[in-house]
mmCIF file of C-alpha atoms in Angstrom:
data_model
loop_
_atom_site.group_PDB
_atom_site.id
_atom_site.type_symbol
_atom_site.label_atom_id
_atom_site.label_comp_id
_atom_site.label_asym_id
_atom_site.label_seq_id
_atom_site.Cartn_x
_atom_site.Cartn_y
_atom_site.Cartn_z
ATOM 1 C CA GLY A 27 94.147 127.549 -6.551
ATOM 2 C CA GLN A 28 92.569 130.934 -6.001
ATOM 3 C CA GLN A 29 94.736 133.972 -6.436
ATOM 4 C CA LEU A 30 94.372 137.656 -5.796
ATOM 5 C CA ASN A 31 96.359 139.919 -8.088
ATOM 6 C CA GLN A 32 97.136 143.163 -6.308
ATOM 7 C CA SER A 33 98.631 146.103 -8.157
ATOM 8 C CA PRO A 34 100.744 148.031 -8.215
ATOM 9 C CA GLN A 35 103.366 146.127 -6.209
ATOM 10 C CA SER A 36 104.896 149.399 -5.110
ATOM 11 C CA MET A 37 104.480 153.087 -5.700
ATOM 12 C CA PHE A 38 106.313 156.282 -4.946
ATOM 13 C CA ILE A 39 104.192 159.366 -4.653
ATOM 14 C CA GLN A 40 104.491 163.000 -3.704
ATOM 15 C CA GLU A 41 102.830 164.135 -0.510
ATOM 16 C CA GLY A 42 99.413 165.488 -1.385
ATOM 17 C CA GLU A 43 98.866 163.180 -4.367
ATOM 18 C CA ASP A 44 95.954 160.789 -4.664
ATOM 19 C CA VAL A 45 96.720 157.066 -4.673
ATOM 20 C CA SER A 46 94.860 154.192 -6.253
ATOM 21 C CA MET A 47 95.429 150.452 -5.948
ATOM 22 C CA ASN A 48 93.332 147.431 -6.825
ATOM 23 C CA CYS A 49 92.866 143.722 -6.499
ATOM 24 C CA THR A 50 91.478 141.390 -9.111
ATOM 25 C CA SER A 51 90.702 137.712 -9.252
ATOM 26 C CA SER A 52 89.182 135.168 -11.580
ATOM 27 C CA SER A 53 87.019 134.003 -8.639
ATOM 28 C CA ILE A 54 83.997 135.601 -7.019
ATOM 29 C CA PHE A 55 84.305 136.981 -3.503
ATOM 30 C CA ASN A 56 81.614 137.655 -0.916
ATOM 31 C CA THR A 57 83.575 140.081 1.204
ATOM 32 C CA TRP A 58 86.540 142.333 0.568
ATOM 33 C CA LEU A 59 88.780 143.673 3.325
ATOM 34 C CA TRP A 60 91.517 146.290 3.041
ATOM 35 C CA TYR A 61 94.398 146.429 5.546
ATOM 36 C CA LYS A 62 97.459 148.573 6.182
ATOM 37 C CA GLN A 63 100.612 147.193 7.767
ATOM 38 C CA ASP A 64 103.321 149.351 9.308
ATOM 39 C CA PRO A 65 106.834 147.961 9.889
ATOM 40 C CA GLY A 66 106.977 145.623 12.884
ATOM 41 C CA GLU A 67 103.213 145.700 13.382
ATOM 42 C CA GLY A 68 100.238 143.558 12.500
ATOM 43 C CA PRO A 69 97.852 144.498 9.664
ATOM 44 C CA VAL A 70 95.186 147.004 10.674
ATOM 45 C CA LEU A 71 91.733 146.845 9.131
ATOM 46 C CA LEU A 72 90.871 149.950 7.103
ATOM 47 C CA ILE A 73 87.646 149.149 5.285
ATOM 48 C CA ALA A 74 85.321 146.155 4.919
ATOM 49 C CA LEU A 75 82.997 145.690 1.922
ATOM 50 C CA TYR A 76 80.092 143.259 1.832
ATOM 51 C CA LYS A 77 77.986 143.932 -1.254
ATOM 52 C CA ALA A 78 78.747 144.186 -4.952
ATOM 53 C CA GLY A 79 78.895 147.838 -5.954
ATOM 54 C CA GLU A 80 79.342 149.026 -2.371
ATOM 55 C CA LEU A 81 81.424 152.184 -1.989
ATOM 56 C CA THR A 82 82.696 152.907 1.529
ATOM 57 C CA SER A 83 84.845 155.690 2.933
ATOM 58 C CA ASN A 84 87.002 155.951 6.016
ATOM 59 C CA GLY A 85 88.398 159.479 6.213
ATOM 60 C CA ARG A 86 90.619 160.009 3.172
ATOM 61 C CA LEU A 87 90.270 156.371 2.161
ATOM 62 C CA THR A 88 87.585 155.084 -0.190
ATOM 63 C CA ALA A 89 87.134 151.494 -1.282
ATOM 64 C CA GLN A 90 84.720 149.827 -3.671
ATOM 65 C CA PHE A 91 83.466 146.287 -4.109
ATOM 66 C CA GLY A 92 83.417 145.625 -7.859
ATOM 67 C CA ILE A 93 80.111 144.887 -9.570
ATOM 68 C CA THR A 94 81.407 141.587 -10.921
ATOM 69 C CA ARG A 95 82.478 140.620 -7.346
ATOM 70 C CA LYS A 96 85.909 139.785 -8.751
ATOM 71 C CA ASP A 97 87.670 143.020 -7.920
ATOM 72 C CA SER A 98 88.027 145.851 -5.453
ATOM 73 C CA PHE A 99 89.947 149.097 -5.346
ATOM 74 C CA LEU A 100 91.248 151.411 -2.652
ATOM 75 C CA ASN A 101 91.829 155.132 -3.121
ATOM 76 C CA ILE A 102 93.704 157.415 -0.770
ATOM 77 C CA SER A 103 93.193 161.122 -1.309
ATOM 78 C CA ALA A 104 95.737 163.838 -0.481
ATOM 79 C CA SER A 105 98.388 161.452 0.820
ATOM 80 C CA ILE A 106 100.396 162.346 3.915
ATOM 81 C CA PRO A 107 103.647 160.852 5.273
ATOM 82 C CA SER A 108 101.866 158.527 7.710
ATOM 83 C CA ASP A 109 100.149 156.796 4.760
ATOM 84 C CA VAL A 110 103.465 155.049 4.060
ATOM 85 C CA GLY A 111 103.215 151.306 4.567
ATOM 86 C CA ILE A 112 102.033 148.124 2.906
ATOM 87 C CA TYR A 113 98.387 147.865 1.899
ATOM 88 C CA PHE A 114 96.753 144.457 1.552
ATOM 89 C CA CYS A 115 93.464 143.438 0.065
ATOM 90 C CA ALA A 116 91.822 140.238 1.243
ATOM 91 C CA GLY A 117 88.775 138.423 -0.020
ATOM 92 C CA TYR A 118 86.479 135.760 1.349
ATOM 93 C CA SER A 119 85.154 133.348 -1.249
ATOM 94 C CA SER A 120 83.209 131.586 1.505
ATOM 95 C CA ALA A 121 82.888 131.992 5.276
ATOM 96 C CA SER A 122 85.969 129.874 5.785
ATOM 97 C CA LYS A 123 88.126 130.737 2.787
ATOM 98 C CA ILE A 124 90.127 133.955 2.883
ATOM 99 C CA ILE A 125 93.006 134.895 0.641
ATOM 100 C CA PHE A 126 95.297 137.905 0.810
ATOM 101 C CA GLY A 127 96.783 139.905 -2.035
ATOM 102 C CA SER A 128 100.551 140.263 -2.233
ATOM 103 C CA GLY A 129 100.462 143.866 -1.010
ATOM 104 C CA THR A 130 101.133 147.357 -2.368
ATOM 105 C CA ARG A 131 104.105 149.096 -0.795
ATOM 106 C CA LEU A 132 103.478 152.835 -0.625
ATOM 107 C CA SER A 133 106.403 155.218 -0.230
ATOM 108 C CA ILE A 134 106.509 159.001 -0.318
ATOM 109 C CA ARG A 135 109.142 160.902 -2.267
ATOM 110 C CA PRO A 136 110.913 163.419 -0.068
ATOM 111 C CA ASP B 30 93.645 147.498 26.251
ATOM 112 C CA THR B 31 95.203 145.190 23.682
ATOM 113 C CA ALA B 32 92.518 143.456 21.609
ATOM 114 C CA VAL B 33 94.632 140.623 20.184
ATOM 115 C CA SER B 34 97.904 139.891 21.943
ATOM 116 C CA GLN B 35 100.666 137.424 21.179
ATOM 117 C CA THR B 36 103.655 136.214 23.137
ATOM 118 C CA PRO B 37 106.512 136.237 22.634
ATOM 119 C CA LYS B 38 107.163 139.158 20.266
ATOM 120 C CA TYR B 39 110.503 137.653 19.234
ATOM 121 C CA LEU B 40 111.644 134.047 19.339
ATOM 122 C CA VAL B 41 115.122 132.893 18.350
ATOM 123 C CA THR B 42 115.809 129.186 18.539
ATOM 124 C CA GLN B 43 117.858 126.422 17.001
ATOM 125 C CA MET B 44 116.832 123.865 14.424
ATOM 126 C CA GLY B 45 115.206 120.804 15.892
ATOM 127 C CA ASN B 46 113.763 122.559 18.938
ATOM 128 C CA ASP B 47 110.076 122.662 19.856
ATOM 129 C CA LYS B 48 108.458 126.026 20.599
ATOM 130 C CA SER B 49 105.050 127.535 21.269
ATOM 131 C CA ILE B 50 103.468 130.885 20.486
ATOM 132 C CA LYS B 51 100.461 132.064 22.482
ATOM 133 C CA CYS B 52 97.560 134.227 21.366
ATOM 134 C CA GLU B 53 94.737 135.776 23.344
ATOM 135 C CA GLN B 54 91.861 138.006 22.257
ATOM 136 C CA ASN B 55 89.631 140.032 24.573
ATOM 137 C CA LEU B 56 87.113 141.008 21.887
ATOM 138 C CA GLY B 57 84.669 138.205 22.636
ATOM 139 C CA HIS B 58 85.132 136.843 19.111
ATOM 140 C CA ASP B 59 84.209 133.287 18.158
ATOM 141 C CA THR B 60 86.831 132.699 15.470
ATOM 142 C CA MET B 61 90.624 132.824 15.658
ATOM 143 C CA TYR B 62 93.322 132.352 13.029
ATOM 144 C CA TRP B 63 97.028 131.789 12.569
ATOM 145 C CA TYR B 64 98.896 133.290 9.609
ATOM 146 C CA LYS B 65 102.470 133.050 8.397
ATOM 147 C CA GLN B 66 104.081 136.077 6.737
ATOM 148 C CA ASP B 67 107.237 135.350 4.793
ATOM 149 C CA SER B 68 110.141 137.647 3.999
ATOM 150 C CA LYS B 69 108.306 138.953 0.921
ATOM 151 C CA LYS B 70 105.415 139.968 3.193
ATOM 152 C CA PHE B 71 103.037 137.417 1.717
ATOM 153 C CA LEU B 72 100.317 136.512 4.251
ATOM 154 C CA LYS B 73 99.104 132.936 4.204
ATOM 155 C CA ILE B 74 96.429 131.495 6.446
ATOM 156 C CA MET B 75 97.455 128.365 8.324
ATOM 157 C CA PHE B 76 94.614 127.506 10.670
ATOM 158 C CA SER B 77 91.248 128.772 11.794
ATOM 159 C CA TYR B 78 89.234 127.808 14.871
ATOM 160 C CA ASN B 79 85.583 128.613 15.467
ATOM 161 C CA ASN B 80 84.423 128.153 19.028
ATOM 162 C CA LYS B 81 87.407 125.925 19.795
ATOM 163 C CA GLU B 82 86.789 123.741 16.726
ATOM 164 C CA LEU B 83 89.200 123.557 13.818
ATOM 165 C CA ILE B 84 87.544 124.832 10.609
ATOM 166 C CA ILE B 85 90.507 125.611 8.369
ATOM 167 C CA ASN B 86 93.662 123.568 8.145
ATOM 168 C CA GLU B 87 95.638 124.662 5.125
ATOM 169 C CA THR B 88 98.513 122.630 3.739
ATOM 170 C CA VAL B 89 100.784 123.020 6.713
ATOM 171 C CA PRO B 90 103.349 120.452 7.904
ATOM 172 C CA ASN B 91 101.992 118.404 10.769
ATOM 173 C CA ARG B 92 104.882 119.695 12.876
ATOM 174 C CA PHE B 93 102.544 122.662 13.406
ATOM 175 C CA SER B 94 99.747 121.971 15.865
ATOM 176 C CA PRO B 95 97.242 124.581 16.976
ATOM 177 C CA LYS B 96 95.450 124.272 20.281
ATOM 178 C CA SER B 97 92.449 126.239 21.468
ATOM 179 C CA PRO B 98 91.833 125.736 25.196
ATOM 180 C CA ASP B 99 88.924 128.207 25.066
ATOM 181 C CA LYS B 100 87.349 130.729 22.702
ATOM 182 C CA ALA B 101 89.712 133.496 23.729
ATOM 183 C CA HIS B 102 92.964 131.599 23.206
ATOM 184 C CA LEU B 103 94.638 129.940 20.242
ATOM 185 C CA ASN B 104 98.177 128.684 20.688
ATOM 186 C CA LEU B 105 100.552 127.380 18.044
ATOM 187 C CA HIS B 106 103.032 124.653 18.854
ATOM 188 C CA ILE B 107 105.815 123.860 16.419
ATOM 189 C CA ASN B 108 107.868 120.678 16.662
ATOM 190 C CA SER B 109 111.309 120.014 15.188
ATOM 191 C CA LEU B 110 111.816 123.559 13.945
ATOM 192 C CA GLU B 111 113.418 124.007 10.529
ATOM 193 C CA LEU B 112 115.203 126.962 8.942
ATOM 194 C CA GLY B 113 112.251 127.497 6.589
ATOM 195 C CA ASP B 114 109.958 128.089 9.559
ATOM 196 C CA SER B 115 111.606 131.473 10.094
ATOM 197 C CA ALA B 116 108.877 134.057 9.488
ATOM 198 C CA VAL B 117 106.484 136.361 11.294
ATOM 199 C CA TYR B 118 103.442 134.556 12.672
ATOM 200 C CA PHE B 119 100.246 136.514 13.184
ATOM 201 C CA CYS B 120 97.214 135.618 15.204
ATOM 202 C CA ALA B 121 93.867 137.181 14.285
ATOM 203 C CA SER B 122 90.265 136.973 15.402
ATOM 204 C CA SER B 123 86.822 137.751 14.001
ATOM 205 C CA GLN B 124 83.336 137.865 15.490
ATOM 206 C CA LEU B 125 82.187 135.130 13.133
ATOM 207 C CA ALA B 126 83.820 132.986 10.463
ATOM 208 C CA GLY B 127 83.895 135.124 7.340
ATOM 209 C CA GLY B 128 83.986 138.416 9.235
ATOM 210 C CA GLU B 129 86.371 141.296 9.716
ATOM 211 C CA GLN B 130 89.631 140.019 11.131
ATOM 212 C CA TYR B 131 91.687 141.841 13.743
ATOM 213 C CA PHE B 132 95.362 141.015 13.934
ATOM 214 C CA GLY B 133 97.834 140.712 16.767
ATOM 215 C CA PRO B 134 101.252 142.388 16.678
ATOM 216 C CA GLY B 135 103.037 139.291 15.368
ATOM 217 C CA THR B 136 105.764 136.952 16.600
ATOM 218 C CA ARG B 137 109.029 137.037 14.694
ATOM 219 C CA LEU B 138 110.458 133.520 14.727
ATOM 220 C CA THR B 139 114.083 133.038 13.727
ATOM 221 C CA VAL B 140 115.432 129.520 13.442
ATOM 222 C CA THR B 141 119.223 129.221 13.353
#
């Protein structure tokens, strides 16, 4: 079946560093969504992407819809402690088919 | 105002019991979903309803039965609970099928 490969699985960064994570698939997607999940909470939508090549920002977050429609990346600039959490990508291959990546766990080194 | 709400937040029950989880959204969305998140945090879609009609039914045991009494509500009933059903269950909604999904706070189900 369809799979989304999300990497890295986890990362430790220093406060103030930039962060980059991505999702790739062998399948084409029509929409990419990026979420953040804090412990004990539901995923919160960060950015939605609808067109190949689209680059969208939300504060310090920037995400892009890959030209091939098979990948997407999320960048976080100048990380702060509240950026800690699990980040998920999700892609729709059709209006009714969504699949989530396995998540990137972001931690900050004290 | 909570956009997508679920009750209960925690549910502890014994194997073999039947339980229900309720979900309500006040966003006016047409589509609602149920997800299961396992201990490794992997999110898997279970069901999706659009305007009270089932549009996605992934490979889920038929012990799980969703019910949508109206557009704003999607409940999940689970019969004969098993240990492997222990997980966090999330409800979500979107304006249209294929749109941005907004998640509830989750229901942590523990089967003993």
